[in-house]
CSV table of C-alpha atoms in Angstrom, one decimal:
chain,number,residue,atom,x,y,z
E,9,UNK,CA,77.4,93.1,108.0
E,10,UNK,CA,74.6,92.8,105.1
E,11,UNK,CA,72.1,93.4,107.8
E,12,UNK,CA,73.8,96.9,108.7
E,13,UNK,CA,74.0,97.9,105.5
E,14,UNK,CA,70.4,96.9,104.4
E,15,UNK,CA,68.8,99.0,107.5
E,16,UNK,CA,70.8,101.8,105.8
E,17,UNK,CA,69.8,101.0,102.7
E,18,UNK,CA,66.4,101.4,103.4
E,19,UNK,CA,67.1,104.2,105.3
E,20,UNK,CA,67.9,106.0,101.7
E,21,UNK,CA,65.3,104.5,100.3
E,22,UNK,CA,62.7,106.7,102.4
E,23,UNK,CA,61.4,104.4,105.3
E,24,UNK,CA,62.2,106.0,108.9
E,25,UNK,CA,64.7,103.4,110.0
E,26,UNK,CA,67.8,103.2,112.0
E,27,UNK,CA,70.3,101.4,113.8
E,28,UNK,CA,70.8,101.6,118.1
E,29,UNK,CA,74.3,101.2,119.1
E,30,UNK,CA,74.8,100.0,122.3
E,31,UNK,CA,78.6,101.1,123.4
E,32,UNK,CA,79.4,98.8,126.4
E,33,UNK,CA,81.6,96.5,128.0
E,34,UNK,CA,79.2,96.2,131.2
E,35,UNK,CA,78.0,92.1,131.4
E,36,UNK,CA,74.6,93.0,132.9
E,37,UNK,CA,73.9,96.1,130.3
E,38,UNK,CA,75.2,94.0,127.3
E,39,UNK,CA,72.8,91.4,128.8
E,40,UNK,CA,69.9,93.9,129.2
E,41,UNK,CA,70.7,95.0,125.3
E,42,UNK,CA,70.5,91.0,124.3
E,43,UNK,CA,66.9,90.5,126.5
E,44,UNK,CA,65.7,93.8,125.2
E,45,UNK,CA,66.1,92.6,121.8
E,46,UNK,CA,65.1,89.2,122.1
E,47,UNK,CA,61.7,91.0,123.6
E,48,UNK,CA,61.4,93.4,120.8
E,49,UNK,CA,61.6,91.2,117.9
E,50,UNK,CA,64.8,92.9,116.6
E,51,UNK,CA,66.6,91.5,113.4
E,52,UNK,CA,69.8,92.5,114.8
E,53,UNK,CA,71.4,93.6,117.9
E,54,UNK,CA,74.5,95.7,117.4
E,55,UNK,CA,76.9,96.1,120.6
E,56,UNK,CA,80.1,98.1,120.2
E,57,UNK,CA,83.3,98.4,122.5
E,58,UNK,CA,85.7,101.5,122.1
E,59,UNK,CA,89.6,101.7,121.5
E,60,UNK,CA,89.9,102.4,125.5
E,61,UNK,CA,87.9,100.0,126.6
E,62,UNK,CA,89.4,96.9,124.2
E,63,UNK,CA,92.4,96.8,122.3
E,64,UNK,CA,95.1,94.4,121.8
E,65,UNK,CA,96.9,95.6,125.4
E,66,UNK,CA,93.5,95.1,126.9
E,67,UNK,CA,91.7,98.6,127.6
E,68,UNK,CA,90.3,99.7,130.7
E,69,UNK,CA,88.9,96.5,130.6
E,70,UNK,CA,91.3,94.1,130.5
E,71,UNK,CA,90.4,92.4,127.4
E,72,UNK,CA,91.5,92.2,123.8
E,73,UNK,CA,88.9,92.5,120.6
E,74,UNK,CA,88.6,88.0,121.5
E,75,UNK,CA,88.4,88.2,124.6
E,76,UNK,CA,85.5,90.9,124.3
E,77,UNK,CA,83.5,88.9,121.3
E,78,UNK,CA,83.8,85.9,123.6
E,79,UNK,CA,82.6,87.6,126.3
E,80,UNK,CA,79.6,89.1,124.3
E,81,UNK,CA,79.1,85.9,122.8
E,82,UNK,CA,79.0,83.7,126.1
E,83,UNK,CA,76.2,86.0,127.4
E,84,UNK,CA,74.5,85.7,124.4
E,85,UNK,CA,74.3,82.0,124.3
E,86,UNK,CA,73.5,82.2,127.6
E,87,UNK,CA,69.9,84.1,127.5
E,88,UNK,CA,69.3,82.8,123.5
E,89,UNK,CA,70.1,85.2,121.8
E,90,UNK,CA,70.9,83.6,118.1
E,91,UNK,CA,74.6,84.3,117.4
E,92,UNK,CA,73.6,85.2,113.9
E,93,UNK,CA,71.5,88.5,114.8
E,94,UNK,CA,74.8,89.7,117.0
E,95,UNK,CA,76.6,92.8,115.4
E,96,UNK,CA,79.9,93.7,116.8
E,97,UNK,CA,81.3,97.1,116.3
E,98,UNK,CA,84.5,99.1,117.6
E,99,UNK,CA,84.4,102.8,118.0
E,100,UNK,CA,86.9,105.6,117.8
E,101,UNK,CA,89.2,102.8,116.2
E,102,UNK,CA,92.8,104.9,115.8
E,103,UNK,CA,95.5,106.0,118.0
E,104,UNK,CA,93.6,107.3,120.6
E,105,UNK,CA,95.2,105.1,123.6
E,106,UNK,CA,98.3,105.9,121.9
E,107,UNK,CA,98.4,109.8,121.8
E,108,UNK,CA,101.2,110.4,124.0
E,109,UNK,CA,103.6,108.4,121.6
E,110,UNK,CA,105.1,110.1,118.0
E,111,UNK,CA,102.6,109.7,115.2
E,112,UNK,CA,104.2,106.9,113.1
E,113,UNK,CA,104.2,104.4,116.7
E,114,UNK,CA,101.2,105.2,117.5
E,115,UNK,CA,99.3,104.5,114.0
E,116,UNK,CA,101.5,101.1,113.5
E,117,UNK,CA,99.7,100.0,117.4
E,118,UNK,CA,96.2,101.6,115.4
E,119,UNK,CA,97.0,99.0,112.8
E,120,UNK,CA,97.3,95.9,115.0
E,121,UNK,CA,94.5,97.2,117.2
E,122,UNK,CA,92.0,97.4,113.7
E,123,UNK,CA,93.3,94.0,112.5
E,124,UNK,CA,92.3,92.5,115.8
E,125,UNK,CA,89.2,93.6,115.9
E,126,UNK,CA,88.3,92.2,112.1
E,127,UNK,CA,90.2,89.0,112.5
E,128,UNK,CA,88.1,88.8,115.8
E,129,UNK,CA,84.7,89.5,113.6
E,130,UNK,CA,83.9,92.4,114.7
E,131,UNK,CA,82.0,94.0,111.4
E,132,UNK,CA,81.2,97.8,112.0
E,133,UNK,CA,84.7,99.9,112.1
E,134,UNK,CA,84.7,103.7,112.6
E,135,UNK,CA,87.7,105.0,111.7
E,136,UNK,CA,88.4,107.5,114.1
E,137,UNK,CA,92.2,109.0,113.6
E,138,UNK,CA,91.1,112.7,114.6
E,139,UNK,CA,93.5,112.8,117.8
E,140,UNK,CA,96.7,114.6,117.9
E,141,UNK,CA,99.9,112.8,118.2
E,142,UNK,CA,102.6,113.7,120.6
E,143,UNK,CA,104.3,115.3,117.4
E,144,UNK,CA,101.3,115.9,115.3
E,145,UNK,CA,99.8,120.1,115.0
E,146,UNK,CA,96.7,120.4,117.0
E,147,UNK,CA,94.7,120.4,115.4
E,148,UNK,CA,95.5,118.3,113.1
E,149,UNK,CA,94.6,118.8,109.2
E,150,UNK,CA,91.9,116.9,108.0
E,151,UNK,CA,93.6,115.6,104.9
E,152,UNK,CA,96.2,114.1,107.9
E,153,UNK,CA,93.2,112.4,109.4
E,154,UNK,CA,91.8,111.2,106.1
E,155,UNK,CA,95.0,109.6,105.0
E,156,UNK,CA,95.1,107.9,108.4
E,157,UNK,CA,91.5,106.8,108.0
E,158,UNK,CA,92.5,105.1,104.6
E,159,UNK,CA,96.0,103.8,106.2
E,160,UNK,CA,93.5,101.7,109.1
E,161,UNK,CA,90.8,100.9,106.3
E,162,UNK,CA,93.7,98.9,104.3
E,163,UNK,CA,94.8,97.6,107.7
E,164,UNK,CA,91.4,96.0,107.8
E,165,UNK,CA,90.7,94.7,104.8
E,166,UNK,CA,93.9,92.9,104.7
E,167,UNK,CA,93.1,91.7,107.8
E,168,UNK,CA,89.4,90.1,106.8
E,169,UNK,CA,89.0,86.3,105.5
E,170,UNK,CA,85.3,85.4,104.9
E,171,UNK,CA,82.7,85.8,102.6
E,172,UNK,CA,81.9,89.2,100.8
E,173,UNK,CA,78.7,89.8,102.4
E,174,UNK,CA,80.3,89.4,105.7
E,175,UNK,CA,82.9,92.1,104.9
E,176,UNK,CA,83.1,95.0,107.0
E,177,UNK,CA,81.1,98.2,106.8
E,178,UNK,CA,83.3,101.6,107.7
E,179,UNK,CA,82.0,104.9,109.5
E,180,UNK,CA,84.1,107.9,108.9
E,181,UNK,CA,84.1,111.0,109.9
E,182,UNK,CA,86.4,113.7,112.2
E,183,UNK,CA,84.1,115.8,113.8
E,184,UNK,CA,83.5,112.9,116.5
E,185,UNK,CA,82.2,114.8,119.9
E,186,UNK,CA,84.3,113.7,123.3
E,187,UNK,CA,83.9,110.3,124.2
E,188,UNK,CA,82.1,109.8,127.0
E,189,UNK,CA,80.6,113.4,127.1
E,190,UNK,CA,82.4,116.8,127.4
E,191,UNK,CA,84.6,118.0,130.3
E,192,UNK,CA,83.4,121.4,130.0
E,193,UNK,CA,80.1,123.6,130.9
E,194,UNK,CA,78.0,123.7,127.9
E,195,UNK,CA,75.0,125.8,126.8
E,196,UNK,CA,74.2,125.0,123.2
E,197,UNK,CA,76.4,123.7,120.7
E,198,UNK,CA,77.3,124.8,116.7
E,199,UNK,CA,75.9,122.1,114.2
E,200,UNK,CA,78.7,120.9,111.8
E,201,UNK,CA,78.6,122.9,108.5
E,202,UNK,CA,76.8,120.9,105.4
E,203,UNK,CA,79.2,121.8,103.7
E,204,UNK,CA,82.1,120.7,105.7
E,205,UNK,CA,80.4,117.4,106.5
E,206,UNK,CA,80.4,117.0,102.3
E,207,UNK,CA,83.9,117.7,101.9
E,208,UNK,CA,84.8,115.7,104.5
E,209,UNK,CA,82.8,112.5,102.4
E,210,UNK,CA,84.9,113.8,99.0
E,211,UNK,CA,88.1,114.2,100.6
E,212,UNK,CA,87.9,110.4,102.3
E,213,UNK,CA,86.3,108.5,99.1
E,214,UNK,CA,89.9,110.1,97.1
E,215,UNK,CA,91.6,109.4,99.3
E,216,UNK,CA,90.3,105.5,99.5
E,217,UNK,CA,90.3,105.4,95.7
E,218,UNK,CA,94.0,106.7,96.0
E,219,UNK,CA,94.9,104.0,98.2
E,220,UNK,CA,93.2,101.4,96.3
E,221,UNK,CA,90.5,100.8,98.6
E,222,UNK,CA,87.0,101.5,96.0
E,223,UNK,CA,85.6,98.2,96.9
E,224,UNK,CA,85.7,99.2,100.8
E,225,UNK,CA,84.3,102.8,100.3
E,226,UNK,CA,81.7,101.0,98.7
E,227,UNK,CA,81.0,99.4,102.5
E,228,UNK,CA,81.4,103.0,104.3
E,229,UNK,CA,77.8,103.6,105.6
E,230,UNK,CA,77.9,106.6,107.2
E,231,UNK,CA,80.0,109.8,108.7
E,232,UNK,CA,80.3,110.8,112.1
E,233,UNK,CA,78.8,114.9,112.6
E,234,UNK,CA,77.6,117.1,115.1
E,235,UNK,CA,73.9,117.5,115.3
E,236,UNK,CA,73.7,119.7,118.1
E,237,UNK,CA,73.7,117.3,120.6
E,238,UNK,CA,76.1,116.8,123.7
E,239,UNK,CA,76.2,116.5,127.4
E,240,UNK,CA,77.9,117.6,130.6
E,241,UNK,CA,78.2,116.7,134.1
E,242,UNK,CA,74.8,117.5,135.1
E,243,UNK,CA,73.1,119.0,131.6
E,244,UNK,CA,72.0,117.9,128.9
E,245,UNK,CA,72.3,119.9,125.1
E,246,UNK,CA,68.6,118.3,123.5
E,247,UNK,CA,68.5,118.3,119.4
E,248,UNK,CA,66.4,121.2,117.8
E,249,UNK,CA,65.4,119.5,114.4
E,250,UNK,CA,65.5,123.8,113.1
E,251,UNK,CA,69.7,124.1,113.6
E,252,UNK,CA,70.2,120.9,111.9
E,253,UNK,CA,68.2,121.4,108.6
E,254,UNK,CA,70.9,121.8,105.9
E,255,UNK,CA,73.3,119.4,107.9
E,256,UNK,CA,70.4,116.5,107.3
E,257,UNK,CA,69.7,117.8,103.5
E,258,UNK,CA,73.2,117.8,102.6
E,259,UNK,CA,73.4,114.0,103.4
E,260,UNK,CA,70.2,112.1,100.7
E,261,UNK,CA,72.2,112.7,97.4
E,262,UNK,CA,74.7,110.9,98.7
E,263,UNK,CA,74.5,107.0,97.7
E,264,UNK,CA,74.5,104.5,100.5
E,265,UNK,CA,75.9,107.2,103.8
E,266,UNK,CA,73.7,108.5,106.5
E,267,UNK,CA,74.9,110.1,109.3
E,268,UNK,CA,75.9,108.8,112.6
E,269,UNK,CA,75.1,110.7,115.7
E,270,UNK,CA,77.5,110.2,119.2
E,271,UNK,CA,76.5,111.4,122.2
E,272,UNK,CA,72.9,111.3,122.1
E,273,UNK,CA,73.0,110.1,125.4
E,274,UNK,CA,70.4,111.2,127.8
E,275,UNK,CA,68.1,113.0,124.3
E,276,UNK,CA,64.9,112.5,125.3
E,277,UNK,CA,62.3,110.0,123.1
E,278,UNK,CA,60.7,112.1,120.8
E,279,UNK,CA,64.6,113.9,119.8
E,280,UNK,CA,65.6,110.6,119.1
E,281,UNK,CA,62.8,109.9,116.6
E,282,UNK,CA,63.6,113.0,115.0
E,283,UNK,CA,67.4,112.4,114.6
E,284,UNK,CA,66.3,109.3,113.0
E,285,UNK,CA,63.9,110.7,111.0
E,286,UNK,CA,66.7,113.7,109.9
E,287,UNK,CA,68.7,110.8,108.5
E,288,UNK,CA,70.9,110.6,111.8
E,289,UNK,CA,70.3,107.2,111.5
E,290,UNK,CA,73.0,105.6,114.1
E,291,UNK,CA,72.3,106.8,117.1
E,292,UNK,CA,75.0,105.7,119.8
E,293,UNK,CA,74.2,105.1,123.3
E,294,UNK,CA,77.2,104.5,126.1
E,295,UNK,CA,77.3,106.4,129.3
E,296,UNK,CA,73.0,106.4,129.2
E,297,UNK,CA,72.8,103.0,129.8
E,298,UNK,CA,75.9,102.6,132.2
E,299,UNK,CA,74.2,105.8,134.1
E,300,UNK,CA,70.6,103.5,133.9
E,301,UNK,CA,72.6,100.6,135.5
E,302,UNK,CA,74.4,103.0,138.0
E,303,UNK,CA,70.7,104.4,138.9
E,304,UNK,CA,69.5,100.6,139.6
E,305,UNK,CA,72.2,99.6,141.4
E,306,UNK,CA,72.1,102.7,144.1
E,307,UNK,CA,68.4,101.8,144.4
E,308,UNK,CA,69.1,98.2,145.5
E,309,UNK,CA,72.1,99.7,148.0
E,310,UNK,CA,69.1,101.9,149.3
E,311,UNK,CA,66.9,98.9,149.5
E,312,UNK,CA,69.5,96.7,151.3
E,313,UNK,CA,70.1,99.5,153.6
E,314,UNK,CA,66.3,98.9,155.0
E,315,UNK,CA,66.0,95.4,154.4
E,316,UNK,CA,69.6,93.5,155.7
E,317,UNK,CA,70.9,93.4,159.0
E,318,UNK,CA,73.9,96.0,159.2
E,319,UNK,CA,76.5,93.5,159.2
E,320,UNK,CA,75.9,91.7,156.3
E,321,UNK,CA,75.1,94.5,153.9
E,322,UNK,CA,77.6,94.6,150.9
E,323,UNK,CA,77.7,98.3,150.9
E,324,UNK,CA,78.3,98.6,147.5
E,325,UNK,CA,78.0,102.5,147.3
E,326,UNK,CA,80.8,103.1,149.6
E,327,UNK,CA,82.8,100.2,148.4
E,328,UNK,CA,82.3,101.9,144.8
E,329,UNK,CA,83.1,105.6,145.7
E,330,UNK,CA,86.4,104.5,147.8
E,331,UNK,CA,87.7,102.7,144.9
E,332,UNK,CA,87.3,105.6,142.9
E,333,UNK,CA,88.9,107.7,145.6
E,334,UNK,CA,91.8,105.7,145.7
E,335,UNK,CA,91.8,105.1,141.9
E,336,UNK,CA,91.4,108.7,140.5
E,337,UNK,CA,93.1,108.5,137.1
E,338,UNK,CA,89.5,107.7,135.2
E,339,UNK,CA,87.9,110.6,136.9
E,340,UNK,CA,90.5,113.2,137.6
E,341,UNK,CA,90.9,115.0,134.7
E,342,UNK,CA,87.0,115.3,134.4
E,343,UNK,CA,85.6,116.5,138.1
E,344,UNK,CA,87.2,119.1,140.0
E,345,UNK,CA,84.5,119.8,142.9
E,346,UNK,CA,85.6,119.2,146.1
E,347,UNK,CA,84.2,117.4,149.4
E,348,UNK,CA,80.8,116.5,148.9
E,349,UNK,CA,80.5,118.3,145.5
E,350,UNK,CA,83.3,115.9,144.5
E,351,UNK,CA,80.9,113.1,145.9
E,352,UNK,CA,77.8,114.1,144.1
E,353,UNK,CA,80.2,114.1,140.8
E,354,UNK,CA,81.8,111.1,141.5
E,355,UNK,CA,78.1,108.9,141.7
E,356,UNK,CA,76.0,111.0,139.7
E,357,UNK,CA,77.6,113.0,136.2
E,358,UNK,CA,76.3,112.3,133.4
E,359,UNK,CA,79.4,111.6,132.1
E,360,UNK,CA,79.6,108.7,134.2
E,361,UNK,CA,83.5,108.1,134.8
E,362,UNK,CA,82.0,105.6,137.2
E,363,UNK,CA,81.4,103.1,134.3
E,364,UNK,CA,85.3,102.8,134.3
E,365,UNK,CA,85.3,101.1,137.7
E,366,UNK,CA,82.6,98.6,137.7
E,367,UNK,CA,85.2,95.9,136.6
E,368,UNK,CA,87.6,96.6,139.8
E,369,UNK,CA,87.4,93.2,142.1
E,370,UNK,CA,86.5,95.0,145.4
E,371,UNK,CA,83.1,96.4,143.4
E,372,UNK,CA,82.8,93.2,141.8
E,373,UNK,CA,82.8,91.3,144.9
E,374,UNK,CA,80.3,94.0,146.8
E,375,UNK,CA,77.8,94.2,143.7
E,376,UNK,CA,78.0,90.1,144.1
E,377,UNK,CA,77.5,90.1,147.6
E,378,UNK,CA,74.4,92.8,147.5
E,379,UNK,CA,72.4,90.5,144.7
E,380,UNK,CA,73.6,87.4,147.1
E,381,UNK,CA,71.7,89.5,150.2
E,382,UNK,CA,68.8,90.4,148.0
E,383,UNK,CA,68.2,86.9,147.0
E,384,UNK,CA,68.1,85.9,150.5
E,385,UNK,CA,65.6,88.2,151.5
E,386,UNK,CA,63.5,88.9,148.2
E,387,UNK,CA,62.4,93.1,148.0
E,388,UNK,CA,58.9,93.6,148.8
E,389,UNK,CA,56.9,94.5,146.1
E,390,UNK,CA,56.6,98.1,147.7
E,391,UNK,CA,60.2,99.2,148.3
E,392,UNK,CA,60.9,97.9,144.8
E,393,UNK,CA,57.8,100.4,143.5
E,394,UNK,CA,59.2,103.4,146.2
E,395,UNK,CA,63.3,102.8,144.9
E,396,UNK,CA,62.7,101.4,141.5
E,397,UNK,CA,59.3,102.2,139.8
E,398,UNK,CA,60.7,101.4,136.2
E,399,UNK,CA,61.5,97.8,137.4
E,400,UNK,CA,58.2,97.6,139.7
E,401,UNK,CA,56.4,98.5,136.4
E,402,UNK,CA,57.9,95.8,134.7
E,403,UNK,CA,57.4,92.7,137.7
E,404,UNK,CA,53.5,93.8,137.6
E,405,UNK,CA,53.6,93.2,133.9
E,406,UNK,CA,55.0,90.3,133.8
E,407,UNK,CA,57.9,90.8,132.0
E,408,UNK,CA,60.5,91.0,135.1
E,409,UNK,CA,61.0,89.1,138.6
E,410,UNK,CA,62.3,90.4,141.8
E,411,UNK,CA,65.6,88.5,141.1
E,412,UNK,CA,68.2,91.7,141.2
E,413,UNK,CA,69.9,91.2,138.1
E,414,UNK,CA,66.2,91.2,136.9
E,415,UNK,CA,65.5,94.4,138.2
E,416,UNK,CA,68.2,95.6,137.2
E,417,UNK,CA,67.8,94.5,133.4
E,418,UNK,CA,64.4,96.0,133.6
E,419,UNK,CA,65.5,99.3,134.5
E,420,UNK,CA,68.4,99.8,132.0
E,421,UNK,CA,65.3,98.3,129.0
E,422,UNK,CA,63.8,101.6,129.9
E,423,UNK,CA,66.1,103.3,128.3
E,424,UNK,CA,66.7,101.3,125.4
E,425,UNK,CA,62.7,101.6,124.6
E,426,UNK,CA,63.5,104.8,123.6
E,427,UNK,CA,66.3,104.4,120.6
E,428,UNK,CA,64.5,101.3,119.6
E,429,UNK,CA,61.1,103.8,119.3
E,430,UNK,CA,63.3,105.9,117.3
E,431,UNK,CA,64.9,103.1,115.3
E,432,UNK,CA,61.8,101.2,114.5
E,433,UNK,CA,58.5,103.7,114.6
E,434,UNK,CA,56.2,101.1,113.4
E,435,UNK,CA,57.4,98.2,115.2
């Protein structure tokens, strides 16, 4: 992970650098990340799966921390994307999937799940033990996280074999915001106190040197805070650089930490630069580019709809939405419309619950069938312009077919122009 550590390092150093984090299990977004990167020249590409999408049961999707680098891996190899510039990260790393369960059971399934993921090279870990327990206080007491940090930090480092500079590099932090975006209305959102975000450094580095673990603390690169940034359903809270002013101060005397920023889904350009800028320099994106892929893949239902006779169209849209219908434990906790307000949630929240159901056979099948169609009777150049302007910008320039996957790709790049704008100013 030297190459993680020396964008952050140069981060502290003054230049206006950071790092994108692409947090997806999706093939044809993780594909889209490795093109996208291939086109922009970038040193390194780092892609990162969560605690409920992989773990050592299999996630939401079905695979463990192996079966997810191989996965990564394969599509990598497969466009030519050199293995070496491939960063693999796991978020939320703790006992999140495991919250129902006492405390004690649920860290010891933390600890295999961390030790997977190193022994599987993945190389970026945030510790993320800020979840309640079934017999934990809610909430809990941040010394109780700490400690649980450092107990899945040793977990790790046991777990590692390789070469120092491939050792992994740690994010901390508890005030994480809701994966996947909040359930809840919101309006504007308070700004983690500096000097809460300091104390929560000081409290984890004693607590590492208490366990013995000074060598990784030197590898922690940065603490998770809130900058002010979150989204709902249909809203989006955008970063004022003014609320956040002592939050990015407080971080450059600190040696070798910036901060990392969730959430920043759907922020538009220019807040991304300036996150960068205010040492936010890891800036994750999930649901933004699973929404980008949703986006493209309605468009080329709508385009089927005009192009294919009725009784061959995959009807991907329908097939999709009745899964979820039938399926509702991703979703139900999260919308609570009904009829077709429940519709309208179900396709188009920003907090995208759909994501969870793009590896269900029935939507694979009808998403393989619809590009199947489409490459029997190519888009014109027109409809792909009146459904999919991003994509018909990129077939004029060159830089995209009318293949679907292509168009596809092309779309979701659109939104990854934007972090790697933030992350790389003068590229």
């Amino acid at each position: 992970m030297k190459a993680i550590r020396d964008i952050v390092l140069r981060h502290k150093a003054g230049e206006r650098i950071g790092v994108t984090s692409v947090c997806c299990a999706h093939p044809l977004a993780i594909e889209a990340a490795l093109r996208h990167a291939l086109a922009t020249g970038q040193d390194i590409l780092l892609v990162e799966a969560t605690c409920n999408q992989v773990n050592q049961d299999g996630g939401y999707t079905g695979m463990t921390p192996a079966d997810y680098r191989d996965f990564v891996r394969a599509i990598a190899q497969r466009v030519g994307f050199p293995v070496e510039r491939l960063a693999l990260g796991g978020d939320h790393l703790g006992p999140n999937p495991w919250t129902a369960l006492p405390a004690a059971e649920a860290m010891d399934r933390a600890e295999v799940m961390v030790a997977a993921y190193v022994r599987s090279g993945f190389g970026k870990i945030h510790l993320d033990c800020s979840m309640s327990c079934a017999d934990d206080p809610v909430p809990l007491p941040e010394r109780t996280i700490a400690e649980r940090a450092a107990r899945l930090c040793r977990a790790a480092e046991d777990a590692f074999e390789g070469m120092a500079a491939d050792a992994p590099v740690y994010v901390i932090g508890t005030e994480v915001p809701v994966p996947g975006g909040a359930a809840e209305d919101l309006d504007e959102l308070a700004v983690t106190d500096p000097a809460d975000a300091i104390a929560t450094v000081e409290m984890h580095r004693a607590l590492f040197a208490e366990a013995g673990l000074s060598a990784a603390w030197d590898r922690v690169i940065a603490t998770v805070v809130q900058p002010g940034v979150e989204f709902d359903h249909d809203k989006v809270v955008d970063y004022r650089p003014e609320r956040a002013t002592g939050l990015s101060r407080a971080i450059e005397p600190v040696a070798g930490l910036v901060y990392e920023a969730h959430s920043t889904d759907y922020q538009t350009a220019d807040a991304l630069a300036a996150l960068v800028r205010d040492h936010f320099a890891v800036l994750k994106v999930g649901p933004g580019v699973t929404f980008a892929l949703r986006e493209a893949l309605w468009a080329l239902d709508a385009i089927e709809a005009e192009t294919v006779p009725a009784p061959r169209r995959a009807g991907l849209r329908e097939v999709a939405l009745e899964r979820m219908r039938a399926e509702p434990g991703n979703w139900r906790k999260y919308y609570h419309a009904q009829g077709a307000a429940l519709s309208l949630q179900l396709q188009y929240s920003l907090s995208d619950r759909i994501r969870y159901y793009w590896p269900d056979a029935r939507i694979v099948a009808a998403q393989e069938q619809l590009f199947a169609n489409l490459r029997d009777m190519v888009p014109s150049l027109p409809l792909v312009s009146q459904h999919l302007p991003l994509a018909y910008a990129a077939v004029r320039a060159g830089t995209a077919s009318l293949d679907p996957a292509d168009l596809v790709m092309a779309h979701i790049a659109a939104t990854l122009d934007a972090y790697h704008g933030a992350c790389h100013p003068d590229a």
